[in-house]
Tab-separated table of C-alpha atoms and ligand atoms in Angstrom:
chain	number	residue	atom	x	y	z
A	66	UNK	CA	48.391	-22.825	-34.959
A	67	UNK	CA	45.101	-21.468	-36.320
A	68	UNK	CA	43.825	-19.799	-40.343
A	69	UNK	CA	42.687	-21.430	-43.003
A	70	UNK	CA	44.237	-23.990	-45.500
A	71	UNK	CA	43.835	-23.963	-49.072
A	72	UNK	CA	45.429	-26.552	-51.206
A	73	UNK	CA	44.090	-25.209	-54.636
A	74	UNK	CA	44.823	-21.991	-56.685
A	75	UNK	CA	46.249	-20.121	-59.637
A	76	UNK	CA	48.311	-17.296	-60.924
A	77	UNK	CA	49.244	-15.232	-63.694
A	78	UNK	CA	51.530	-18.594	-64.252
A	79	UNK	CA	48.693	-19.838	-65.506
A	80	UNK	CA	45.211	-18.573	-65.926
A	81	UNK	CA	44.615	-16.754	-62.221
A	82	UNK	CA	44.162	-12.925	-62.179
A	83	UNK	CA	46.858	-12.192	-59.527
A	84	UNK	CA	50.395	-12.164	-59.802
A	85	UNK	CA	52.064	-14.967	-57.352
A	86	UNK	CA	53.109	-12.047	-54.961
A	87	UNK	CA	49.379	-10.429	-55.356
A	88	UNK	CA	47.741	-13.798	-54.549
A	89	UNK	CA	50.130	-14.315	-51.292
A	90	UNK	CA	49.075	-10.825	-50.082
A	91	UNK	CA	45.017	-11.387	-51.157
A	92	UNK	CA	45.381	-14.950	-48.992
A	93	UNK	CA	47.037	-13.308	-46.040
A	94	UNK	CA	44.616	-11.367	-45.932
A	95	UNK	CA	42.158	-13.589	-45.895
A	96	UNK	CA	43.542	-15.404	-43.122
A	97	UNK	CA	44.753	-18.003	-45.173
A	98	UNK	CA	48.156	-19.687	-43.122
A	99	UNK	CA	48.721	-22.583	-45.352
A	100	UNK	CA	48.297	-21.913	-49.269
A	101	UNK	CA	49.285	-24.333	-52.478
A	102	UNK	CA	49.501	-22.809	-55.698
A	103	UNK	CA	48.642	-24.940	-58.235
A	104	UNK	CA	49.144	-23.460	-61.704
A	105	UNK	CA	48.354	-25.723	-64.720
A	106	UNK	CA	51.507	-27.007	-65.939
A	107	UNK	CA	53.465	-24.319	-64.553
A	108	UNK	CA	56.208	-24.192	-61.508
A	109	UNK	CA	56.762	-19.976	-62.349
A	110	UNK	CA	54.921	-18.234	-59.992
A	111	UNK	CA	56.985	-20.091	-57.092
A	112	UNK	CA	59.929	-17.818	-56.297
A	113	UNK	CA	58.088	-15.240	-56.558
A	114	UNK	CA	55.477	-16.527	-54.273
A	115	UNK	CA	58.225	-18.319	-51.576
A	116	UNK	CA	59.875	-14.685	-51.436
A	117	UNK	CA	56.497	-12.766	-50.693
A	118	UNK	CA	55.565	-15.466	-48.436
A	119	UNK	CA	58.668	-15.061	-45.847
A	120	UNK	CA	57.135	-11.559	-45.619
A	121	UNK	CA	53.395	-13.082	-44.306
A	122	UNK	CA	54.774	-15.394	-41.155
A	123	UNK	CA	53.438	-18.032	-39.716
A	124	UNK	CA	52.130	-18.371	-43.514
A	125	UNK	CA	53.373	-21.577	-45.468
A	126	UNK	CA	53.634	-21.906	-48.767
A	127	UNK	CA	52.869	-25.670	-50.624
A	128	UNK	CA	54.599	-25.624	-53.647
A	129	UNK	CA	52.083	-27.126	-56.493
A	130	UNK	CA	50.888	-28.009	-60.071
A	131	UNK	CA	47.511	-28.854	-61.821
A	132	UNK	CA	48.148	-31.397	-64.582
A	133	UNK	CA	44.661	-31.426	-67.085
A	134	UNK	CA	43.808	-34.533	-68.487
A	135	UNK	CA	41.240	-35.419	-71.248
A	136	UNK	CA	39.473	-38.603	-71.125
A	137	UNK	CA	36.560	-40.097	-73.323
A	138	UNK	CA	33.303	-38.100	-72.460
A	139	UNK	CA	35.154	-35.539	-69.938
A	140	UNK	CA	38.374	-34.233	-68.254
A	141	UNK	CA	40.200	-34.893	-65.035
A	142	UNK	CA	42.653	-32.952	-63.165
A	143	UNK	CA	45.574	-34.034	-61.192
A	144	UNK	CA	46.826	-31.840	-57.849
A	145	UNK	CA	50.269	-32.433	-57.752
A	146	UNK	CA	52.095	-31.239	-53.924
A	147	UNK	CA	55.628	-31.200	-52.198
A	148	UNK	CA	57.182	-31.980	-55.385
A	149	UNK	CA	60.813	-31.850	-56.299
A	150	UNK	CA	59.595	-29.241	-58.571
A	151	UNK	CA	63.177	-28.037	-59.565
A	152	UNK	CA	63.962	-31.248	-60.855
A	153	UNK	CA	65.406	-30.790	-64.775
A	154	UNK	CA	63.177	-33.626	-66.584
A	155	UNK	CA	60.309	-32.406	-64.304
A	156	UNK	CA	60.688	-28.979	-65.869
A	157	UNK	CA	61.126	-29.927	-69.309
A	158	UNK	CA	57.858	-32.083	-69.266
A	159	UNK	CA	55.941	-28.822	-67.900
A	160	UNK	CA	57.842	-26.792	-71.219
A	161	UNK	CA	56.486	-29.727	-73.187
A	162	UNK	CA	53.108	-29.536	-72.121
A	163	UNK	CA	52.895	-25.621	-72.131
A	164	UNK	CA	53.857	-25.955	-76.277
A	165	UNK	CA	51.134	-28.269	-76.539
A	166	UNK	CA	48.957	-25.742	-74.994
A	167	UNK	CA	49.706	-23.061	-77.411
A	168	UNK	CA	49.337	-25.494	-80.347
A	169	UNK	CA	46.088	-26.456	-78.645
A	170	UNK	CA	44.904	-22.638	-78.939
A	171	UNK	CA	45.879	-22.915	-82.726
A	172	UNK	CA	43.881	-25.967	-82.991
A	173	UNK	CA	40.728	-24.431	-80.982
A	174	UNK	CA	41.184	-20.830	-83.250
A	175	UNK	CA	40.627	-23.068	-86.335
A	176	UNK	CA	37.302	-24.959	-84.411
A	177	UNK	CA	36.389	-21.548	-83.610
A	178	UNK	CA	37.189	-20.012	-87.250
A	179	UNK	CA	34.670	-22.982	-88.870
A	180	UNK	CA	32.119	-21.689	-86.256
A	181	UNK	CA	32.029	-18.078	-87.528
A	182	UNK	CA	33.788	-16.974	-84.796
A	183	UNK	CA	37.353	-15.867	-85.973
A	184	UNK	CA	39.741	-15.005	-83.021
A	185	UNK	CA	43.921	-14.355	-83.517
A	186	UNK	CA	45.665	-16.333	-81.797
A	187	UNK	CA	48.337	-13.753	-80.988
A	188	UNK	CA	45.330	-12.094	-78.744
A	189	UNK	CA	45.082	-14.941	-76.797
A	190	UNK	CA	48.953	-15.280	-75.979
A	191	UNK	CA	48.755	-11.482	-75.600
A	192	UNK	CA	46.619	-11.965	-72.397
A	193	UNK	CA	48.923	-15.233	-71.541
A	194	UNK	CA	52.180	-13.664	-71.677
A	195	UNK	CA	54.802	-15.682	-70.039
A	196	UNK	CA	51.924	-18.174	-68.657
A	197	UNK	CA	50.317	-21.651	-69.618
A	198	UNK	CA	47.880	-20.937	-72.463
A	199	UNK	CA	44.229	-22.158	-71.618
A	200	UNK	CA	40.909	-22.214	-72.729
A	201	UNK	CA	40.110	-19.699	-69.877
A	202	UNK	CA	42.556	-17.251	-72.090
A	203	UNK	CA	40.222	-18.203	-75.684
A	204	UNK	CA	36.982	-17.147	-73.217
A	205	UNK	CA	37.953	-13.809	-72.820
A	206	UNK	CA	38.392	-13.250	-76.338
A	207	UNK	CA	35.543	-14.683	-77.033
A	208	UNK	CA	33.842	-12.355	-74.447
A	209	UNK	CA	35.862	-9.245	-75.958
A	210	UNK	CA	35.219	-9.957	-79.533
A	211	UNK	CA	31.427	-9.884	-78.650
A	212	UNK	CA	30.918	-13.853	-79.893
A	213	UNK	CA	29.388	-14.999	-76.340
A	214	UNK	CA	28.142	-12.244	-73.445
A	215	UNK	CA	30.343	-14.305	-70.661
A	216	UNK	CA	33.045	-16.396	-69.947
A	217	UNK	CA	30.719	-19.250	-68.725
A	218	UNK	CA	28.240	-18.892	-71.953
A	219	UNK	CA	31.946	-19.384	-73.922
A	220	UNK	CA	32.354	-22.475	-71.828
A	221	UNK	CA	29.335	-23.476	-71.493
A	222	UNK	CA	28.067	-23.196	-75.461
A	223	UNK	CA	31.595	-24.137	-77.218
A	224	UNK	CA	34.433	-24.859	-74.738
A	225	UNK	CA	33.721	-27.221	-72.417
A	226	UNK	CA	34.756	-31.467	-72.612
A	227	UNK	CA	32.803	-32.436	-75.711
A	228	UNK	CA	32.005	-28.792	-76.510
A	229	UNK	CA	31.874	-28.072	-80.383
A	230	UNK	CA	35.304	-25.516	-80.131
A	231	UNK	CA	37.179	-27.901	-77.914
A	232	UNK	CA	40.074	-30.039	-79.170
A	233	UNK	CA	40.714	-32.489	-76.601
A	234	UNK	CA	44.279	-33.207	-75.497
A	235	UNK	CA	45.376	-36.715	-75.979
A	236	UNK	CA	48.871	-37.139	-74.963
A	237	UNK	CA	48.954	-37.895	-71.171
A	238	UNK	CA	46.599	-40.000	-69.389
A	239	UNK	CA	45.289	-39.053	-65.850
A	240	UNK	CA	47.141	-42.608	-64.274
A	241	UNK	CA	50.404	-41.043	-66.272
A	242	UNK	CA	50.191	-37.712	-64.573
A	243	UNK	CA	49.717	-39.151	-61.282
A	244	UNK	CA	52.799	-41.278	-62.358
A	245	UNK	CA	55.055	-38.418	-62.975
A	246	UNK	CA	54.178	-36.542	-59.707
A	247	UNK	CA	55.052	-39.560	-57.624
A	248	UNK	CA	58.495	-40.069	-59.601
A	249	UNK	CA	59.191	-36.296	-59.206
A	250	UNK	CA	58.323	-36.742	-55.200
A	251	UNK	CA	54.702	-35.503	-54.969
A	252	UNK	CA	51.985	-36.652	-53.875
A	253	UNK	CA	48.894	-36.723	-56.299
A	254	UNK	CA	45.649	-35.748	-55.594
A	255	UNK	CA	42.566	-36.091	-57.964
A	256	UNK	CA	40.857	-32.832	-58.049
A	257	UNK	CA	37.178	-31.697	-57.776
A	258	UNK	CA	36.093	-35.652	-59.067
A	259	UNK	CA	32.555	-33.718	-58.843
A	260	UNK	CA	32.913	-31.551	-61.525
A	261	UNK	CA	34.523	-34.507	-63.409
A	262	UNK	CA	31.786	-37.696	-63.068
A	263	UNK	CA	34.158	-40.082	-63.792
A	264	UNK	CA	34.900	-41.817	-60.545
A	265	UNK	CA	34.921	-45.190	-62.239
A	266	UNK	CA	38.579	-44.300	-62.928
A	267	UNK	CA	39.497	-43.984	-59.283
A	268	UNK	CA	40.504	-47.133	-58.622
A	269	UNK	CA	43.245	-47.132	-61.632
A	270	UNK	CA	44.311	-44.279	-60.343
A	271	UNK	CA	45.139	-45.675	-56.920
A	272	UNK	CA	46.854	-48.416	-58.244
A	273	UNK	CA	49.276	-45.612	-60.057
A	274	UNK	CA	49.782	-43.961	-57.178
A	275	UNK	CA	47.070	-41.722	-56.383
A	276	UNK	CA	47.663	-40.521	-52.294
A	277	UNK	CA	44.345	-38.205	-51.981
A	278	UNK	CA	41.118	-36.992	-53.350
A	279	UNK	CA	40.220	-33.484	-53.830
A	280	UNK	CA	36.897	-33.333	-51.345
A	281	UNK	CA	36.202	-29.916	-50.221
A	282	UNK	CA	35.213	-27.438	-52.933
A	283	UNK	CA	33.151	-25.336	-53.774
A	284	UNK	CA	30.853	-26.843	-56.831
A	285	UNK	CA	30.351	-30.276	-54.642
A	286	UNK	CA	27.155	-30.260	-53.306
A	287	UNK	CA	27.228	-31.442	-49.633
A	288	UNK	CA	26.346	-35.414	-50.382
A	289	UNK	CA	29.320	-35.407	-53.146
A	290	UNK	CA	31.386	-33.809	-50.428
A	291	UNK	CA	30.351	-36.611	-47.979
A	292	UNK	CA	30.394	-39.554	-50.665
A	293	UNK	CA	34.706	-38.401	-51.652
A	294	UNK	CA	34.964	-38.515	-47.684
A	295	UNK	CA	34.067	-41.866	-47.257
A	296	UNK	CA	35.648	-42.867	-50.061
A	297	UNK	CA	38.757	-41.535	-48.956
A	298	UNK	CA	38.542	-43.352	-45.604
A	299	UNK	CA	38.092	-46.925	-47.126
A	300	UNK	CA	40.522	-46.042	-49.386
A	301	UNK	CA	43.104	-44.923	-47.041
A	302	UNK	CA	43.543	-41.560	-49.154
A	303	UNK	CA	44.278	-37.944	-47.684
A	304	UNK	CA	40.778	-35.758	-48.038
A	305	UNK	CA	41.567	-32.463	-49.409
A	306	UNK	CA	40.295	-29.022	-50.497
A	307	UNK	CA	40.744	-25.932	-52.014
A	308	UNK	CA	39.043	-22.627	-53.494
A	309	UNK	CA	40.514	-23.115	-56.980
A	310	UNK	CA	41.083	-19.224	-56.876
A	311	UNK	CA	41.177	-17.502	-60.532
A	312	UNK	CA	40.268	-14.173	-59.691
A	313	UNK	CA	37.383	-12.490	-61.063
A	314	UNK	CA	38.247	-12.795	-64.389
A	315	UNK	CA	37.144	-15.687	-65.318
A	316	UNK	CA	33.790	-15.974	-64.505
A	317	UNK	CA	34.663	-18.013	-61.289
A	318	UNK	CA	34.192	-15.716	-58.202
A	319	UNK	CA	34.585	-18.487	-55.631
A	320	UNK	CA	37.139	-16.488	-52.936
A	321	UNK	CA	40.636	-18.029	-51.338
A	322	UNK	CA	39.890	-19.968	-48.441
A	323	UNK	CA	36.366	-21.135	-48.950
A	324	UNK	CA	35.301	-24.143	-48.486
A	325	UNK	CA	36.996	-24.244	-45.106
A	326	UNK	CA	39.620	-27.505	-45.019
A	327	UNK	CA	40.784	-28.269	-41.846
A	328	UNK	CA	44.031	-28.156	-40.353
A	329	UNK	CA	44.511	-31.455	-40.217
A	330	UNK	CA	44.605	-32.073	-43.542
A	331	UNK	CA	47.242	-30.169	-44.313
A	332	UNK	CA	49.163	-32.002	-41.762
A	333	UNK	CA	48.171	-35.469	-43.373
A	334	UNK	CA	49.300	-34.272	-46.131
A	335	UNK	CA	52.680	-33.311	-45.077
A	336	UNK	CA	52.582	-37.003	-43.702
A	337	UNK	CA	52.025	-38.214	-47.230
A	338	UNK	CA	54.484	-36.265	-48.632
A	339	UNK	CA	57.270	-37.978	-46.264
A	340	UNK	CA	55.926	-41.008	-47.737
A	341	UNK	CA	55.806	-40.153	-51.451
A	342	UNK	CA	59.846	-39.199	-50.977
A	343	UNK	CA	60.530	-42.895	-49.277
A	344	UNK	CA	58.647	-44.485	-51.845
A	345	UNK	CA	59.522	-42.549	-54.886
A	346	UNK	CA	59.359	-44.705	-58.481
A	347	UNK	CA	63.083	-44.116	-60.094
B	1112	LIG	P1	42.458	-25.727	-69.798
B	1112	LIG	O1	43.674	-25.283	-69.044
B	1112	LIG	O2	42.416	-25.290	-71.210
B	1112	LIG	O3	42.167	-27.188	-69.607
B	1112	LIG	O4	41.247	-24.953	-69.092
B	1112	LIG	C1	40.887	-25.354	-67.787
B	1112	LIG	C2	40.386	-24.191	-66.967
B	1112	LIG	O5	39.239	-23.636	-67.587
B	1112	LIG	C3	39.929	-24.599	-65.594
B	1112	LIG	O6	40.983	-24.582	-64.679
B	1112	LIG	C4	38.918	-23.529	-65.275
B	1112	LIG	O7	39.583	-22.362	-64.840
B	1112	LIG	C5	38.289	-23.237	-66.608
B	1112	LIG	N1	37.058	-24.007	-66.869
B	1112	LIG	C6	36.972	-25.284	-67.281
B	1112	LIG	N2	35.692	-25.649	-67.477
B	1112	LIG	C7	34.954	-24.566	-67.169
B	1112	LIG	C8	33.559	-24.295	-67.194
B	1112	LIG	N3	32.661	-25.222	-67.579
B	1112	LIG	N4	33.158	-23.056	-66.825
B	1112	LIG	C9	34.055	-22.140	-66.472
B	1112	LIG	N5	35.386	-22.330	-66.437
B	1112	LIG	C10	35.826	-23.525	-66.780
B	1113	LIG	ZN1	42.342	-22.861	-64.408
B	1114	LIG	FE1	40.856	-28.046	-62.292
B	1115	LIG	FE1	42.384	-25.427	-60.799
């Protein structure tokens, strides 16, 4: 079996560019033979994606979920893979956190309103539609109303963790996201730690049942990358890695299947996976 593995990407579910069957087709073509899709807070794009996928063989589909966290002085994200994702209470905690999203945007419009820079909400969920509402969604009305030249000024100026327009979340704690993954099946993965800086949480994590560490991506430079791989190994964690494909919408322009993650990962994972579903929390 050879192609490329790539454990971390989004749809119009959530804030990616391509529709689940678009993204399939732009990862075949790629040479991508084992993809995740990992929308924030969102299981939608998967029968869509599962169908298109039978039409790509040997391609494999990981079924997937990005679950955002905000902590004091940052934010962490938790991969979520192989879970039961059909499961009723698993989908009625994703319709929770998706109406916290859009009372986030309300929150962030009113930031944003104080800062002389007015948007309607009823833009943003315009460009949303049936997807998770994020601050990705707020940039590009930012961009189109003329208040910042590009999505990463908006980010960079008023959006990001501890930005002057953002309204941290408060409700779920990293350790309780990895919680609900492992009781839904999953196995939990902490996601580009770089871009995070707060490693000091790691070790809570484990304890709640963290299985992996997202190592291979794109903004780690090559000693991060090296520094998550040993950590993994004295850990006894699966070393992951994914593009975190958006599209070129958002600013991010970082294509499907880059970095390379090797095969065997995705078989470890798999391996994990088995043992998330004999160890699973009721
Ligand atoms: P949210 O769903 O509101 O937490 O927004 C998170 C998404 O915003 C991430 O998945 C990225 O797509 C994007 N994002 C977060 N921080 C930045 C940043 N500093 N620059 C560009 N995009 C970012
Ligand atoms: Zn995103
Ligand atoms: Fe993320
Ligand atoms: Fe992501």
């Amino acid at each position: 079996m050879s192609g490329g593995v790539d454990l971390h990407s989004h749809t119009t579910a959530s804030d990616g560019a391509l529709a689940p069957r678009e993204l399939v087709r732009a990862a075949a073509r790629r040479g991508v033979r084992v993809l995740a899709i990992t929308d924030h807070d969102s299981t939608e794009g998967l029968p869509d994606a599962f169908d298109e996928v039978a039409k790509h063989p040997p391609m494999t589909l990981i079924p997937g979920i990005e679950i955002n966290c905000d902590v004091d002085g940052g934010e962490v994200h938790i991969l979520g893979y192989f879970l039961e994702y059909q499961t009723e209470w698993f989908q009625a905690f994703l319709r929770e956190q998706r109406s916290e999203r859009k009372a986030r945007v309300y929150r962030i419009a009113a930031r944003l309103a104080e800062l002389g820079m007015p948007i309607d909400p009823e833009e943003v969920f315009a460009l949303v539609k049936e997807g998770s509402a994020g601050r990705p969604h707020i940039a590009q009305v930012m961009v189109a109303r003329g208040y910042v030249k590009s999505f990463r000024e908006a980010f960079n100026r008023y959006l990001r963790a501890g930005g002057p327009a953002n309204v941290p979340r408060e409700k779920l704690s990293p350790a309780q996201a990895v919680g609900i993954i492992r009781r839904v099946g999953g196995v939990p993965v902490l996601a580009h730690p770089g871009l995070a800086e707060r490693d000091d949480l790691i070790p809570d994590l484990v304890t709640a049942g963290l299985m992996g560490i997202e190592c291979y991506y794109h903004e780690h430079s090559a000693t991060q990358t090296l520094n998550y791989l040993r950590m993994c190994k004295d850990l006894n964690l699966v070393a992951t890695g994914g593009s975190d494909f958006h599209g070129l919408h958002v600013g991010r322009t970082n294509p499907l299947g880059s970095p390379a993650v090797p095969l065997s990962v995705y078989e470890a994972l798999k391996a994990r996976a088995g043992e998330a579903r004999a160890t699973r929390p009721t």
